[in-house]
XYZ file of C-alpha atoms in Angstrom:
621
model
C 0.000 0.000 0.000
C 2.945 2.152 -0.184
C 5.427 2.905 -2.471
C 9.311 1.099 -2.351
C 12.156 2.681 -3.092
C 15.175 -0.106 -3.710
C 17.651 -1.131 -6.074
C 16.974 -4.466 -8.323
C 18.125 -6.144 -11.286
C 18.088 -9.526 -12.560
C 21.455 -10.139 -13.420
C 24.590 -7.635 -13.642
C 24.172 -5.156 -16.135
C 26.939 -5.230 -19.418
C 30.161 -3.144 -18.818
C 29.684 -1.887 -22.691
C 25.839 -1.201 -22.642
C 25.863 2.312 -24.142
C 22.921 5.125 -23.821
C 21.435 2.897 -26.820
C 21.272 -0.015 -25.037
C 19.464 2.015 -22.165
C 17.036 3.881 -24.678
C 15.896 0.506 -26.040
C 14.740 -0.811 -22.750
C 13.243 2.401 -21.858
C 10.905 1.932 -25.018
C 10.349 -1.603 -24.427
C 8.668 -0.107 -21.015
C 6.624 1.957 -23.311
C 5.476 -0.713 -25.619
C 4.581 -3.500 -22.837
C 1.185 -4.216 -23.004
C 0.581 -3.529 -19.323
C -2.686 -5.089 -17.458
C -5.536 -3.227 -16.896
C -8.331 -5.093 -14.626
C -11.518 -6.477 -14.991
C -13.799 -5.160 -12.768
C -16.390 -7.248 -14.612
C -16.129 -10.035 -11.738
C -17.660 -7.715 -9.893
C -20.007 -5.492 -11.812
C -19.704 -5.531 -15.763
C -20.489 -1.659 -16.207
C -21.494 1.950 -13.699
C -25.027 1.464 -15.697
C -25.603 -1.972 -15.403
C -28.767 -3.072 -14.066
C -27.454 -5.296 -11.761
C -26.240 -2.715 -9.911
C -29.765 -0.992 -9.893
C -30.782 -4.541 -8.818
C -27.924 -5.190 -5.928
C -28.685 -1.749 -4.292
C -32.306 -2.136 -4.370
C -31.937 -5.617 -2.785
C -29.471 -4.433 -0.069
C -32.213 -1.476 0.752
C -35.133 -4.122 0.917
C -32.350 -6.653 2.904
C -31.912 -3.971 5.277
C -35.188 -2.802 6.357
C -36.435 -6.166 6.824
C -33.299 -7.079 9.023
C -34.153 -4.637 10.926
C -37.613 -5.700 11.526
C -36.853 -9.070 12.112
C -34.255 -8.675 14.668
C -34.550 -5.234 16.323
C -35.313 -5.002 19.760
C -35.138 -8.929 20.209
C -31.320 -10.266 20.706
C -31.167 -10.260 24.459
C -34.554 -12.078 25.295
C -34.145 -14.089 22.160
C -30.325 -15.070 23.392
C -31.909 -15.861 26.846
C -34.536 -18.551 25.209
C -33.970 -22.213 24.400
C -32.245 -22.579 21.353
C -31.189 -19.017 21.337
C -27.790 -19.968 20.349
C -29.118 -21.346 16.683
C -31.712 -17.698 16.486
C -28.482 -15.448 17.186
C -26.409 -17.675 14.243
C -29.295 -17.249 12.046
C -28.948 -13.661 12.714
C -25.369 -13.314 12.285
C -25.628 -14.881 9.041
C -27.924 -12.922 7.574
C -26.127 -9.730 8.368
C -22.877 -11.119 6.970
C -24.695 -12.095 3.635
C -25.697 -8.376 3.766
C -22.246 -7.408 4.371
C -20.852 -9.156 1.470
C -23.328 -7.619 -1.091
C -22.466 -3.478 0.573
C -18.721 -5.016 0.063
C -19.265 -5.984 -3.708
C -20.892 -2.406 -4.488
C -18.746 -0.571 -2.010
C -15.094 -2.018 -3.784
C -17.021 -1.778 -7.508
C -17.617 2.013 -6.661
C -14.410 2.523 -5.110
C -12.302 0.542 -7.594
C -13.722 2.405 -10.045
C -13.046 5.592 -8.528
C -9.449 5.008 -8.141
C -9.084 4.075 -11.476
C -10.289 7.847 -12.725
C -11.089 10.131 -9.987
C -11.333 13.220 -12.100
C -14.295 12.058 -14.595
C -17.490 13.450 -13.255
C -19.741 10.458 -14.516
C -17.527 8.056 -12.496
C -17.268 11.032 -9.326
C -21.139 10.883 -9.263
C -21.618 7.381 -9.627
C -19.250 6.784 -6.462
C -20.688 9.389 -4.362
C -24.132 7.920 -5.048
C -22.980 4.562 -4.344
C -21.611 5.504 -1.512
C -24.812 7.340 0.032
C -27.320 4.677 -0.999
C -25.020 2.490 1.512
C -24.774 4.630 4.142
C -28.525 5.030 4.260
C -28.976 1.406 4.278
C -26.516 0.144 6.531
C -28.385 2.885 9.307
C -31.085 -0.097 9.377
C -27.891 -2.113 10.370
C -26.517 -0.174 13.249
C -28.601 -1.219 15.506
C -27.640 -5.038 15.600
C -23.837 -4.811 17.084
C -24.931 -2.415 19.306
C -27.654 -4.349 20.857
C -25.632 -7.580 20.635
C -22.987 -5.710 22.587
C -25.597 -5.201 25.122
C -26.266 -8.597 25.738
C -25.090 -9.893 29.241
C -21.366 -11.281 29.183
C -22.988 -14.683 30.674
C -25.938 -15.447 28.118
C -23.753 -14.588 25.125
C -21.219 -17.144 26.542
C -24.192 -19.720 26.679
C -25.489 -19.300 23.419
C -22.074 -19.715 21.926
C -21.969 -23.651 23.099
C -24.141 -23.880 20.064
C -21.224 -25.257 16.982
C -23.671 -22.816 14.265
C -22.963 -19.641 16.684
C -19.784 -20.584 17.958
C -18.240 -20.733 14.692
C -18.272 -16.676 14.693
C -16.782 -16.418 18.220
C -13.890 -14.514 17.025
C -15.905 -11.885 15.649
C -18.248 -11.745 18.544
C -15.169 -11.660 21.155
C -13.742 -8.662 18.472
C -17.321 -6.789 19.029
C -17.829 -6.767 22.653
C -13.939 -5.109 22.914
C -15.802 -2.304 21.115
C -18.619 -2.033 23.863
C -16.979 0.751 26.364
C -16.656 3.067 23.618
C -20.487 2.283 22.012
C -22.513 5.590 22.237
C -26.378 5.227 22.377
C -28.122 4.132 19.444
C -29.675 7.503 18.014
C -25.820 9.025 18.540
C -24.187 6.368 16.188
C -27.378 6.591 14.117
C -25.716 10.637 13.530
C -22.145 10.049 13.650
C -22.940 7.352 10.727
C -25.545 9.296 8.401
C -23.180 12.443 9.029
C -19.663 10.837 7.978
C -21.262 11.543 4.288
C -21.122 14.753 4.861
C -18.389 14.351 7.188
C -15.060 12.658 7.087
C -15.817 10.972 3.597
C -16.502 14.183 1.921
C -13.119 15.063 3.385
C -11.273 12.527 1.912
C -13.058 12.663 -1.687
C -12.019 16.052 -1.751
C -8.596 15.169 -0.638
C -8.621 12.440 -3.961
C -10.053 14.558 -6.400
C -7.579 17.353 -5.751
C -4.509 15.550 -5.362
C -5.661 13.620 -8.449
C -6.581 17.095 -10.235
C -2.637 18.775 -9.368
C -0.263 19.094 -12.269
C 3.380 19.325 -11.672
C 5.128 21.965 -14.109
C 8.731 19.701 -15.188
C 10.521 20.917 -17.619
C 7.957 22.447 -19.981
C 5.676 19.425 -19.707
C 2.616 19.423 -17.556
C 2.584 15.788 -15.421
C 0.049 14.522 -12.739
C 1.780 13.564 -9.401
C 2.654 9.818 -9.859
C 5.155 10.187 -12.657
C 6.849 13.548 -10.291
C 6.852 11.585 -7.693
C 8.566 8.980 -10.049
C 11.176 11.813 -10.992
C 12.729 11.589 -7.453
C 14.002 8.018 -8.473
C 16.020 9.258 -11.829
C 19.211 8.761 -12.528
C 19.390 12.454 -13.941
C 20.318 14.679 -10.645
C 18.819 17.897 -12.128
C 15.759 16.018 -12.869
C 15.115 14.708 -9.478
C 15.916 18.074 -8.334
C 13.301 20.173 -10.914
C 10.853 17.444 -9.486
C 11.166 18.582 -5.954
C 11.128 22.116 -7.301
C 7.900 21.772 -9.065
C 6.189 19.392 -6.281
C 6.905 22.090 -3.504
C 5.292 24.922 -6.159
C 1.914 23.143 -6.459
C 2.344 22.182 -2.920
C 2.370 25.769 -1.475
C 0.092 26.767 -4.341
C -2.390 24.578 -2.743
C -1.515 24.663 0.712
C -4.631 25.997 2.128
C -6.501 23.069 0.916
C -4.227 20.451 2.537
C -4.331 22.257 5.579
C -7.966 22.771 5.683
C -8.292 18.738 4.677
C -6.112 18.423 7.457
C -7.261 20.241 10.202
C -10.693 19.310 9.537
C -10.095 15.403 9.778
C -8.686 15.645 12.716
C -10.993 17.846 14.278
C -13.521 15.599 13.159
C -11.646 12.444 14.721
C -11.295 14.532 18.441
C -14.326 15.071 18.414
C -15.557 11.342 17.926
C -12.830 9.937 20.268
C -13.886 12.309 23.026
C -17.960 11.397 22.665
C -16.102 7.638 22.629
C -13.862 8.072 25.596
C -10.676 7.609 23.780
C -7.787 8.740 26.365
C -4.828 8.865 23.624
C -5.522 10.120 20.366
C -4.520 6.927 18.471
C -6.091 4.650 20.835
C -9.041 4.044 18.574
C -6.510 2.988 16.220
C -4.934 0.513 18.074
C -8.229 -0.829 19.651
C -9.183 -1.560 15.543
C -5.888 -3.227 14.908
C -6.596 -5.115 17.987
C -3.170 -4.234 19.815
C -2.282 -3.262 23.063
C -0.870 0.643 23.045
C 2.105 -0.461 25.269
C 3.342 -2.464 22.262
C 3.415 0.358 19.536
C 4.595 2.189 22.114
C 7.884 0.002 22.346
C 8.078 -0.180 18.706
C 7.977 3.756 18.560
C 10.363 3.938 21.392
C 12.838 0.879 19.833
C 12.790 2.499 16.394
C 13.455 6.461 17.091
C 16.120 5.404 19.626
C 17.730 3.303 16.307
C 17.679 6.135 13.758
C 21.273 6.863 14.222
C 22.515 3.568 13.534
C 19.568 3.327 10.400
C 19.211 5.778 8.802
C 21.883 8.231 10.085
C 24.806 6.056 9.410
C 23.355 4.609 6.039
C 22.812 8.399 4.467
C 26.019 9.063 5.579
C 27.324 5.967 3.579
C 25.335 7.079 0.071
C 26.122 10.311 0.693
C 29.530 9.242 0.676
C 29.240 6.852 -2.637
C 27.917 10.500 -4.228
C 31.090 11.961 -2.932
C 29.467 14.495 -0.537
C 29.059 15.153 2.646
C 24.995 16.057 2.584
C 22.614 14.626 -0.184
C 20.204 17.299 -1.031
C 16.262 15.753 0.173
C 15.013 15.276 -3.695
C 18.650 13.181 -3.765
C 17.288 10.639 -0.992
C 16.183 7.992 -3.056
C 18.170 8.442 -5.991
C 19.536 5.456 -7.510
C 22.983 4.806 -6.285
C 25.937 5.410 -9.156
C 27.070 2.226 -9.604
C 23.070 0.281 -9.934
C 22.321 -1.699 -12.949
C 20.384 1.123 -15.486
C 17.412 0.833 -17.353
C 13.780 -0.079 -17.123
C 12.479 -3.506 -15.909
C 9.813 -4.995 -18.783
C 6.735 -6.076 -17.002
C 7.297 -9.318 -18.067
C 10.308 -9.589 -16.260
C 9.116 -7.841 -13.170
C 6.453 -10.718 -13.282
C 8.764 -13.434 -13.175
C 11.065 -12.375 -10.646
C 8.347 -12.315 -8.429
C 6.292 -15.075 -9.439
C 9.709 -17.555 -9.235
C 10.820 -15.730 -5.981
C 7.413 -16.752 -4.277
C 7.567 -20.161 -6.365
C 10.551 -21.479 -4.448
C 9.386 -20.417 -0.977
C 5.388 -22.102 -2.090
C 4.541 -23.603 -5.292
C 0.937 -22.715 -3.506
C 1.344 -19.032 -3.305
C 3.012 -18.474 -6.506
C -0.168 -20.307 -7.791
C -2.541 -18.073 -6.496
C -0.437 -14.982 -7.170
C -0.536 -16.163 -11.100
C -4.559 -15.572 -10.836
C -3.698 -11.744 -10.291
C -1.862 -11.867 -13.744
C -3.984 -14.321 -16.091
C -7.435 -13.499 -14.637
C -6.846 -9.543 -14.784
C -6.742 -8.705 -11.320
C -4.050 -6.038 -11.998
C -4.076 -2.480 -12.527
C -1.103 -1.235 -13.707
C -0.484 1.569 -16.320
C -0.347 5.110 -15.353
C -2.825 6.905 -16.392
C -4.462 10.882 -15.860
C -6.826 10.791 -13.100
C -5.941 7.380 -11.678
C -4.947 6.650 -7.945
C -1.268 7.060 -7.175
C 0.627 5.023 -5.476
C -0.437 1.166 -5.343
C -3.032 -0.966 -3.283
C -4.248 -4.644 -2.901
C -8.315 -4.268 -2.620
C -9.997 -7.168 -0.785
C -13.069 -6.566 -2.000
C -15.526 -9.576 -0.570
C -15.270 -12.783 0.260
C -17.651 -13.957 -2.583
C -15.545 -12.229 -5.155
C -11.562 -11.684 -5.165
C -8.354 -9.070 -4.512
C -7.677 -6.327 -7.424
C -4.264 -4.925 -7.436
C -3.816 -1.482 -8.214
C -0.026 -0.084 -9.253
C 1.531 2.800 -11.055
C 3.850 0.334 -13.061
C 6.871 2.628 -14.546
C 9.795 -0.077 -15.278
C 11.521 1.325 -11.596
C 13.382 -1.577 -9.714
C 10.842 -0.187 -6.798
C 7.789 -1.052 -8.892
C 9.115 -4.806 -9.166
C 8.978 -4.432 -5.002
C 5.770 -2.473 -5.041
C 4.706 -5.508 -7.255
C 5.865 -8.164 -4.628
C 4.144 -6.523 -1.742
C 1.007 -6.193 -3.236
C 0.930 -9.352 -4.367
C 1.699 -10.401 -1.161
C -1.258 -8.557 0.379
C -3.283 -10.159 -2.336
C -2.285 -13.359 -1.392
C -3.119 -13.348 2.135
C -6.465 -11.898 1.071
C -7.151 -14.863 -1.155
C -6.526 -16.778 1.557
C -8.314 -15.297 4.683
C -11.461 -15.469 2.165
C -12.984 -18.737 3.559
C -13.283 -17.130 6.448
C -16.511 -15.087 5.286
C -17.426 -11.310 5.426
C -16.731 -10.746 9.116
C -13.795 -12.496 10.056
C -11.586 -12.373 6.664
C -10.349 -8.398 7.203
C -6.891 -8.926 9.188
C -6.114 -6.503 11.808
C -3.635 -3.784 10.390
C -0.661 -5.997 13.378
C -0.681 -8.805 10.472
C -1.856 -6.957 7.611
C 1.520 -5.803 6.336
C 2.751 -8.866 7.066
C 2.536 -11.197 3.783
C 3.134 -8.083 1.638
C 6.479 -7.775 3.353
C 7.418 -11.486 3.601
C 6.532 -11.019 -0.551
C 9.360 -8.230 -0.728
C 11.709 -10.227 1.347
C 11.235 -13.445 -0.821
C 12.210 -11.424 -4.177
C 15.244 -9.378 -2.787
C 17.105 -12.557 -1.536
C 15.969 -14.338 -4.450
C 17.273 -11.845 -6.474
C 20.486 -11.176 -4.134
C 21.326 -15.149 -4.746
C 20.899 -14.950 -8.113
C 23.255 -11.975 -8.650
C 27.165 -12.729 -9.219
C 28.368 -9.374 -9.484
C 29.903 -7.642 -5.916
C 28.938 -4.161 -7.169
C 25.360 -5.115 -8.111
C 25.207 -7.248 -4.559
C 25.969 -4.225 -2.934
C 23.405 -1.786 -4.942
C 20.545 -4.778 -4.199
C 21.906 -5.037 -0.207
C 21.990 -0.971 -0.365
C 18.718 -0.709 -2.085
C 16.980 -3.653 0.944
C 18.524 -1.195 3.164
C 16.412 1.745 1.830
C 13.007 0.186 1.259
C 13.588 -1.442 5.089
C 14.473 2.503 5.897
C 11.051 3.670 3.882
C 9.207 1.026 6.155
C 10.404 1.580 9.071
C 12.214 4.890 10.018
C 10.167 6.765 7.536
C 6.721 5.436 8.622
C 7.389 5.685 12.582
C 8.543 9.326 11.596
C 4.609 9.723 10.037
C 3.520 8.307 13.002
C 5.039 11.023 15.193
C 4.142 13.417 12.826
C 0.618 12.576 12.970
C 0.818 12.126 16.908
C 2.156 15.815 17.278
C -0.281 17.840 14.155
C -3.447 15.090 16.375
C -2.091 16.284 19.967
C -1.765 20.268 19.274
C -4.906 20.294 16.738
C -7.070 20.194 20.149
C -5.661 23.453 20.965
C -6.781 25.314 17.877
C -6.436 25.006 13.971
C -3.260 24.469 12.669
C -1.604 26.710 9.854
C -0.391 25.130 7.265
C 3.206 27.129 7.837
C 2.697 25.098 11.438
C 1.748 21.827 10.016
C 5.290 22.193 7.910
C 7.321 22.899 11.417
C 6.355 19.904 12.594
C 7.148 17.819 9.589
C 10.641 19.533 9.581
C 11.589 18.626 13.141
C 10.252 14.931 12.699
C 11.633 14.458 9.274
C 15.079 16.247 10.503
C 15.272 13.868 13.719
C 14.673 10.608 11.203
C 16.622 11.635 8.311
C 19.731 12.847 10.495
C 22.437 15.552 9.380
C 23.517 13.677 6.302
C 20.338 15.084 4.295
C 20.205 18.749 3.205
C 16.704 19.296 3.761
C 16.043 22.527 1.470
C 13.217 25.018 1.374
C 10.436 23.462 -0.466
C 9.842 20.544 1.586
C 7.930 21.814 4.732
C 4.380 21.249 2.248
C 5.675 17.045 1.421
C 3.299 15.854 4.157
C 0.134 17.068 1.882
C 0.665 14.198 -0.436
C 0.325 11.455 1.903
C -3.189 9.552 1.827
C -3.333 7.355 5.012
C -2.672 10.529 6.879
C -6.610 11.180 5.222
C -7.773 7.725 4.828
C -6.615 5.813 7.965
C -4.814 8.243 10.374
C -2.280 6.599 12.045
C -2.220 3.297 10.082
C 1.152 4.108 8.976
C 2.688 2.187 11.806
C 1.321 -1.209 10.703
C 4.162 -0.963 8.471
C 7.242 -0.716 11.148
C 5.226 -3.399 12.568
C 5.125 -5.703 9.074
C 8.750 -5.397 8.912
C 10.429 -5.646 12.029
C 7.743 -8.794 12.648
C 8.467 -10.326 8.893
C 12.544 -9.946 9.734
C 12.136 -11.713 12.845
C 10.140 -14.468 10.566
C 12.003 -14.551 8.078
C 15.275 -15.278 10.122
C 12.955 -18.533 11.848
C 12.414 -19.424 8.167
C 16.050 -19.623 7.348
C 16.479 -21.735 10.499
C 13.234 -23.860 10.092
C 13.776 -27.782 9.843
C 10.602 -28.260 7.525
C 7.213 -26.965 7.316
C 7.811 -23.345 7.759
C 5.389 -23.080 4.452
C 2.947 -24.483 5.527
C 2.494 -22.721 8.813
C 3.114 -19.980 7.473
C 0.331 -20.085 4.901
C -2.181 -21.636 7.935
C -1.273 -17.751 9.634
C -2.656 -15.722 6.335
C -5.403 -18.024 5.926
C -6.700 -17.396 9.495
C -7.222 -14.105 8.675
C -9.072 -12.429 11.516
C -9.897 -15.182 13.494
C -6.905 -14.883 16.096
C -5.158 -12.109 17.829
C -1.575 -11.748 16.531
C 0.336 -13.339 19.477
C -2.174 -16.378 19.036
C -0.978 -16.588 15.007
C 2.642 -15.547 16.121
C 3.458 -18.861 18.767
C 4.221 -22.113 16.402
C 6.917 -19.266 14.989
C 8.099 -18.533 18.622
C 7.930 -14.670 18.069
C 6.273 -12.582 21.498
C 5.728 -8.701 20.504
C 5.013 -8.062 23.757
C 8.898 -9.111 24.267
C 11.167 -5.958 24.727
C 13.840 -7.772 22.585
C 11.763 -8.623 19.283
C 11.699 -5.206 18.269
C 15.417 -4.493 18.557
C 16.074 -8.505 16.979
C 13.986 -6.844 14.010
C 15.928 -3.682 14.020
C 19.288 -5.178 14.518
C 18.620 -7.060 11.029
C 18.507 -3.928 9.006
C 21.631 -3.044 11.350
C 23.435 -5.795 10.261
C 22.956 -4.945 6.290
C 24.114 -1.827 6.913
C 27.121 -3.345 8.792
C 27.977 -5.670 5.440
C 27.697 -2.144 3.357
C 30.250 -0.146 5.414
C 32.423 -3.510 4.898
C 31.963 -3.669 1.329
C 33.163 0.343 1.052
């Protein structure tokens, strides 16, 4: 769900390639057929009548669920045979779940494909309000099954038809101290149309809408962004340049975004009782605030052995003391060049997660022959990349802004990876597929891990070893260092917002002094870059999800380290974790690996892996 910066090839490039041999795979790039997906699987067009159909159906569903079972849970849970009424129950509402799920993804697959065309901007804003006026005939049913004494739930679960949704019952009730009464949550839900998720439409649209003046030539934000990965230093540089332009240009905008999400969010976690501000975070990724807290704590006190000594090191291999910040991810001087065809990009992941499953790279092959891929750029679409799980009755679509990069073949491996777990957790059903965000980066990252040391193995050449070790180092640095730095970021604009608005001058402070403290001294960071935190989208979408990812990686080296050391089987069990999906708390899915979070030391055993790469760099200097 995030971009990857990090140096890849195949093989070691030829000493006598010329500029020819670099322009030719540059236009292969532009003549692969890329994949664009099929949203047919789920509805075949915006005017379909099935659509019509589904969204009548899911109003009619509604309403009568609501009659049915309103007002009737805790005497009906207290009867004989209660156990089998409540299963009926549940089922029913999950059926409904996975028909909002198949319009909800259609809509917003759609959307992200072209956010700027106003057919497709209506038909996903209607979408979206016919559901949120149906599911208010919905609201009533965790609520009141939250209300349900502790000791008659607990009874009715001894029957096998209701006790097969235990884990998603057990989820619900951790929800109950922070329910509001029913006519409350009826308003907070009808009002997040109008709310939050106008907020973030606007935030798409415009970010979507922004053009980026390089060079003469007019570009959306993707292929900038893409700039800051070019081998050309003045290019990566007028990139910067022209992202901070539209950036202040629009600044009021992001700020206003900004300040009015997280108003909105105070106010919700205060009418919830919410002590910390990213408590209702951590109660949806069903971890314990003491444990993000040590990662938080394990990673900032790490920066200067990460990232401070390892931008000292490329700063170094650019001869100079201080890399300017559009120079951060620049491809290192002595990398392989050129594009990466998709078709290559393919099978380097597809054999990397082939000799680790034959199982996963099967499933991951659907994504390819079955069109589950988005990956051309294109005006108006999404940037950045995604794995969609749609609903259990359908499948994952992959959305990527494919540009030849050695960071797209990553980008390709992690959301396959997230793809694959989602495939997976699917038998699960509607309600207890979705993985908590503690496991959700988790397969994606594994994916990533897979094709680097595949890759790595494969490669002969010490100078294109070191650019692949160098270029593990940076995505690990992207995951981790950069992502706990969001966190903190969002922590701090969260924490002072309660005070008053923020200015969007402010909002830059604070992204200097975290971004300073993470980066360390060996990155210039020049004027321009206080407005880089507008761009962001989970700082909109899902504020502070950003530190599932520190969490994904320093977990997945600490797995990845018992899968070099496994005896047999590791496959296997580790394929039984993504197909459990949401069904067990992470320490529950983490013991037949022998991994504790809650252990002081598995954070720094995580950390001291990325340590250690950067340890074989110096060496290799």
């Amino acid at each position: 769900m995030t971009s990857r910066s990090s140096a890849l090839r195949k093989s070691p490039p030829r000493k006598t390639g010329s500029k020819k041999a670099a322009a030719a795979k540059a236009s292969a790039i532009k003549a692969d057929k890329l994949p664009e997906w099929n949203l047919s699987d789920l509805y075949s067009a915006i005017d379909a009548p099935e659509v019509t159909r589904d969204l009548d159906r899911l109003d009619s569903e509604c309403v009568a669920f609501e009659n049915d079972y309103k007002g009737k849970l805790a005497a009906q849970a207290a009867a004989e045979g209660g156990g089998l009424w409540l299963s009926g129950a549940v089922k029913r509402y999950e059926a409904i779940d996975d028909l909002a799920g198949r319009l909800s993804s259609y809509a917003g697959l759609i959307h992200a494909g072209d956010s700027v065309d106003p057919v497709i901007s209506k038909f996903y804003g209607d979408v979206s309000e016919r559901l949120t006026n149906a599911s208010v005939h919905l609201l009533f049913f965790a609520l009141e099954l939250n209300r349900v004494d502790d000791a008659l739930i607990e009874a009715a679960m001894r029957t096998p038809e209701l006790a097969h949704y235990r884990p998603w019952i057990e989820d619900l009730r951790k929800d109950k101290p922070y329910q509001l009464e029913d006519r409350v949550e009826q308003l907070f839900h009808e009002k997040s149309q109008s709310g939050y998720a106008a907020w973030n439409r606007l935030f798409d649209q415009t970010i979507s809408a922004l053009r980026f003046k390089v060079s003469g030539k007019e570009l959306a934000i993707e292929p900038t962004l893409n700039l800051l990965q070019d081998r050309d230093g003045a290019k990566r540089k007028a990139a910067a340049e022209a992202l901070a332009k539209t950036f202040k240009a629009n600044e009021r905008t992001f700020a206003l975004v900004t300040n009015t999400l997280a108003k909105d969010k105070e106010i919700s976690d205060r009418w919830r009782g919410f002590k910390d501000v990213a408590d209702s975070r951590h109660l949806n990724n069903r971890v314990e605030r003491e444990v993000v807290d040590a990662l938080v704590e394990a990673v900032r006190a790490a920066y200067p052995t990460l990232s401070h000594r390892y931008y000292r090191l490329k700063a170094g291999w650019f001869k100079k003391k201080k890399l300017a910040h559009w120079d951060r991810n620049a491809p290192l001087p002595f990398a392989a060049t050129g594009a990466i065809p998709w078709g290559d990009a393919k099978n380097m992941v597809l054999s990397a997660y082939r000799g680790f499953s034959p199982d996963m790279a099967t499933i991951a092959e659907r994504f390819f022959t079955d069109r589950w891929i988005d990956a051309p750029v294109r005006p108006g679409k999404a940037p950045g990349a995604f794995s969609h799980p749609t609903t259990p009755s359908a499948h994952p679509y992959v959305l990527m802004n494919y540009q030849g990069k050695p960071r797209d073949v990553m980008t390709l491996a992690h959301e396959l990876g997230h793809g694959v777990h989602q495939v997976l957790a699917a038998k699960n059903g509607a309600l207890m597929a979705p993985t908590p965000l503690t496991l959700a980066e988790t397969a994606s990252v594994f994916g990533e891990m897979l094709t680097f040391r595949r890759l790595l193995a494969e490669t002969k050449s010490g100078k294109q070893r070191q650019a692949l070790l160098a270029g593990k180092v940076e995505d690990m640095i992207n995951t981790v260092v950069r992502q706990i730095a969001f966190y903190t970021f969002e922590r701090a604009v969260h924490t002072e917002r309660k005070n008053g608005e923020l200015t969007a001058s402010r909002i830059g402070e604070i992204w200097l002094s975290v971004q300073g403290e993470s980066l360390g001294p060996a990155i210039d960071i020049r004027p321009g870059y206080e407005n880089f935190w507008m761009y962001i989208p989970h700082f909109i979408h899902s504020p502070f999800y950003v530190y599932a990812y520190a969490f994904g990686d320093c977990l997945v080296n600490s797995l990845y380290g018992a899968y070099e050391h496994a005896q047999s089987g590791f496959a296997e069990r580790y394929l039984a974790m993504l197909a459990a999906g949401g069904t067990k708390h992470y320490s529950e899915l983490l013991k037949p690996f022998g991994l504790d979070a809650k252990d002081p030391r598995f954070w720094n055993g995580g950390l001291s892996v990325i340590s250690g790469m950067i340890d074989e760099l110096e060496a290799m200097d």
